[in-house]
Amino acid sequence: MGFVGLAAFIAILLAPLVVALRTAWRYKNDPRGDLLVGLGVAIIAVSAHSFFEWVIVTYTIQWLLAINMGLIAGVAYSVRRSATSKRRAPQAGVQQVQTA
């Protein structure tokens, strides 16, 4: 595959990295944002290590990378979902409790 495979590999590594760092920057005050920074740095570390060694070829690193990407997707979705649910208007038919 050559260059097409290299481009796909770079895209596979960059997409979760961009999602992690962009979501962490947007939700700085949330502790899950800190987790996303750590997960993004882990992908950067694996990518930097791949320049010197064929670390991605081993299945254990592939498992850890897949778990890392899954955590990024799940945590980013969770942070965005909780942020949008706080901004939504109350649903119709639900009574609001007013405090005096």
C-alpha positions as protocol buffer text, in pm:
chain_id: "A"
residue {
  index: 1
  type: MET
  ca { x: 0 y: 0 z: 0 }
}
residue {
  index: 2
  type: GLY
  ca { x: 288 y: 235 z: 65 }
}
residue {
  index: 3
  type: PHE
  ca { x: 194 y: 598 z: 100 }
}
residue {
  index: 4
  type: VAL
  ca { x: -179 y: 529 z: 121 }
}
residue {
  index: 5
  type: GLY
  ca { x: -120 y: 300 z: 417 }
}
residue {
  index: 6
  type: LEU
  ca { x: 105 y: 556 z: 581 }
}
residue {
  index: 7
  type: ALA
  ca { x: -159 y: 826 z: 534 }
}
residue {
  index: 8
  type: ALA
  ca { x: -424 y: 597 z: 683 }
}
residue {
  index: 9
  type: PHE
  ca { x: -199 y: 513 z: 978 }
}
residue {
  index: 10
  type: ILE
  ca { x: -131 y: 880 z: 1046 }
}
residue {
  index: 11
  type: ALA
  ca { x: -504 y: 958 z: 1022 }
}
residue {
  index: 12
  type: ILE
  ca { x: -582 y: 675 z: 1266 }
}
residue {
  index: 13
  type: LEU
  ca { x: -338 y: 821 z: 1517 }
}
residue {
  index: 14
  type: LEU
  ca { x: -425 y: 1188 z: 1463 }
}
residue {
  index: 15
  type: ALA
  ca { x: -805 y: 1167 z: 1475 }
}
residue {
  index: 16
  type: PRO
  ca { x: -836 y: 1059 z: 1841 }
}
residue {
  index: 17
  type: LEU
  ca { x: -550 y: 1289 z: 1937 }
}
residue {
  index: 18
  type: VAL
  ca { x: -729 y: 1590 z: 1791 }
}
residue {
  index: 19
  type: VAL
  ca { x: -1058 y: 1490 z: 1955 }
}
residue {
  index: 20
  type: ALA
  ca { x: -889 y: 1443 z: 2294 }
}
residue {
  index: 21
  type: LEU
  ca { x: -698 y: 1769 z: 2295 }
}
residue {
  index: 22
  type: ARG
  ca { x: -980 y: 1978 z: 2147 }
}
residue {
  index: 23
  type: THR
  ca { x: -1236 y: 1843 z: 2396 }
}
residue {
  index: 24
  type: ALA
  ca { x: -993 y: 1880 z: 2687 }
}
residue {
  index: 25
  type: TRP
  ca { x: -926 y: 2242 z: 2590 }
}
residue {
  index: 26
  type: ARG
  ca { x: -1295 y: 2319 z: 2557 }
}
residue {
  index: 27
  type: TYR
  ca { x: -1384 y: 2168 z: 2897 }
}
residue {
  index: 28
  type: LYS
  ca { x: -1084 y: 2273 z: 3104 }
}
residue {
  index: 29
  type: ASN
  ca { x: -1269 y: 2283 z: 3437 }
}
residue {
  index: 30
  type: ASP
  ca { x: -1398 y: 1926 z: 3410 }
}
residue {
  index: 31
  type: PRO
  ca { x: -1178 y: 1651 z: 3557 }
}
residue {
  index: 32
  type: ARG
  ca { x: -1255 y: 1440 z: 3252 }
}
residue {
  index: 33
  type: GLY
  ca { x: -1071 y: 1704 z: 3049 }
}
residue {
  index: 34
  type: ASP
  ca { x: -758 y: 1619 z: 3246 }
}
residue {
  index: 35
  type: LEU
  ca { x: -811 y: 1253 z: 3166 }
}
residue {
  index: 36
  type: LEU
  ca { x: -838 y: 1340 z: 2797 }
}
residue {
  index: 37
  type: VAL
  ca { x: -508 y: 1530 z: 2814 }
}
residue {
  index: 38
  type: GLY
  ca { x: -342 y: 1223 z: 2962 }
}
residue {
  index: 39
  type: LEU
  ca { x: -489 y: 995 z: 2697 }
}
residue {
  index: 40
  type: GLY
  ca { x: -378 y: 1233 z: 2423 }
}
residue {
  index: 41
  type: VAL
  ca { x: -27 y: 1246 z: 2563 }
}
residue {
  index: 42
  type: ALA
  ca { x: -22 y: 865 z: 2567 }
}
residue {
  index: 43
  type: ILE
  ca { x: -95 y: 863 z: 2193 }
}
residue {
  index: 44
  type: ILE
  ca { x: 181 y: 1119 z: 2139 }
}
residue {
  index: 45
  type: ALA
  ca { x: 422 y: 900 z: 2336 }
}
residue {
  index: 46
  type: VAL
  ca { x: 335 y: 591 z: 2133 }
}
residue {
  index: 47
  type: SER
  ca { x: 369 y: 790 z: 1810 }
}
residue {
  index: 48
  type: ALA
  ca { x: 707 y: 930 z: 1912 }
}
residue {
  index: 49
  type: HIS
  ca { x: 826 y: 586 z: 2018 }
}
residue {
  index: 50
  type: SER
  ca { x: 718 y: 446 z: 1681 }
}
residue {
  index: 51
  type: PHE
  ca { x: 982 y: 661 z: 1510 }
}
residue {
  index: 52
  type: PHE
  ca { x: 1257 y: 462 z: 1681 }
}
residue {
  index: 53
  type: GLU
  ca { x: 1110 y: 115 z: 1711 }
}
residue {
  index: 54
  type: TRP
  ca { x: 842 y: -101 z: 1553 }
}
residue {
  index: 55
  type: VAL
  ca { x: 631 y: -88 z: 1865 }
}
residue {
  index: 56
  type: ILE
  ca { x: 293 y: -85 z: 1685 }
}
residue {
  index: 57
  type: VAL
  ca { x: 363 y: -428 z: 1534 }
}
residue {
  index: 58
  type: THR
  ca { x: 324 y: -606 z: 1869 }
}
residue {
  index: 59
  type: TYR
  ca { x: -30 y: -701 z: 1959 }
}
residue {
  index: 60
  type: THR
  ca { x: -4 y: -583 z: 2320 }
}
residue {
  index: 61
  type: ILE
  ca { x: 63 y: -226 z: 2211 }
}
residue {
  index: 62
  type: GLN
  ca { x: -218 y: -251 z: 1958 }
}
residue {
  index: 63
  type: TRP
  ca { x: -454 y: -354 z: 2239 }
}
residue {
  index: 64
  type: LEU
  ca { x: -343 y: -63 z: 2456 }
}
residue {
  index: 65
  type: LEU
  ca { x: -376 y: 179 z: 2166 }
}
residue {
  index: 66
  type: ALA
  ca { x: -728 y: 52 z: 2089 }
}
residue {
  index: 67
  type: ILE
  ca { x: -828 y: 83 z: 2455 }
}
residue {
  index: 68
  type: ASN
  ca { x: -682 y: 434 z: 2460 }
}
residue {
  index: 69
  type: MET
  ca { x: -878 y: 534 z: 2149 }
}
residue {
  index: 70
  type: GLY
  ca { x: -1196 y: 383 z: 2293 }
}
residue {
  index: 71
  type: LEU
  ca { x: -1149 y: 574 z: 2618 }
}
residue {
  index: 72
  type: ILE
  ca { x: -1098 y: 896 z: 2424 }
}
residue {
  index: 73
  type: ALA
  ca { x: -1418 y: 840 z: 2227 }
}
residue {
  index: 74
  type: GLY
  ca { x: -1621 y: 750 z: 2536 }
}
residue {
  index: 75
  type: VAL
  ca { x: -1494 y: 1025 z: 2764 }
}
residue {
  index: 76
  type: ALA
  ca { x: -1523 y: 1293 z: 2494 }
}
residue {
  index: 77
  type: TYR
  ca { x: -1880 y: 1181 z: 2423 }
}
residue {
  index: 78
  type: SER
  ca { x: -1961 y: 1184 z: 2794 }
}
residue {
  index: 79
  type: VAL
  ca { x: -1822 y: 1533 z: 2847 }
}
residue {
  index: 80
  type: ARG
  ca { x: -2005 y: 1674 z: 2546 }
}
residue {
  index: 81
  type: ARG
  ca { x: -2331 y: 1503 z: 2637 }
}
residue {
  index: 82
  type: SER
  ca { x: -2328 y: 1628 z: 2995 }
}
residue {
  index: 83
  type: ALA
  ca { x: -2247 y: 1981 z: 2876 }
}
residue {
  index: 84
  type: THR
  ca { x: -2532 y: 1985 z: 2626 }
}
residue {
  index: 85
  type: SER
  ca { x: -2782 y: 1840 z: 2875 }
}
residue {
  index: 86
  type: LYS
  ca { x: -2708 y: 2127 z: 3114 }
}
residue {
  index: 87
  type: ARG
  ca { x: -2781 y: 2384 z: 2842 }
}
residue {
  index: 88
  type: ARG
  ca { x: -3106 y: 2231 z: 2721 }
}
residue {
  index: 89
  type: ALA
  ca { x: -3442 y: 2382 z: 2803 }
}
residue {
  index: 90
  type: PRO
  ca { x: -3671 y: 2190 z: 3038 }
}
residue {
  index: 91
  type: GLN
  ca { x: -3888 y: 1930 z: 2871 }
}
residue {
  index: 92
  type: ALA
  ca { x: -4254 y: 1995 z: 2811 }
}
residue {
  index: 93
  type: GLY
  ca { x: -4480 y: 1850 z: 3077 }
}
residue {
  index: 94
  type: VAL
  ca { x: -4213 y: 1859 z: 3349 }
}
residue {
  index: 95
  type: GLN
  ca { x: -4295 y: 2100 z: 3626 }
}
residue {
  index: 96
  type: GLN
  ca { x: -4023 y: 2325 z: 3755 }
}
residue {
  index: 97
  type: VAL
  ca { x: -3975 y: 2356 z: 4128 }
}
residue {
  index: 98
  type: GLN
  ca { x: -3939 y: 2720 z: 4218 }
}
residue {
  index: 99
  type: THR
  ca { x: -3759 y: 2825 z: 4530 }
}
residue {
  index: 100
  type: ALA
  ca { x: -3859 y: 3149 z: 4694 }
}
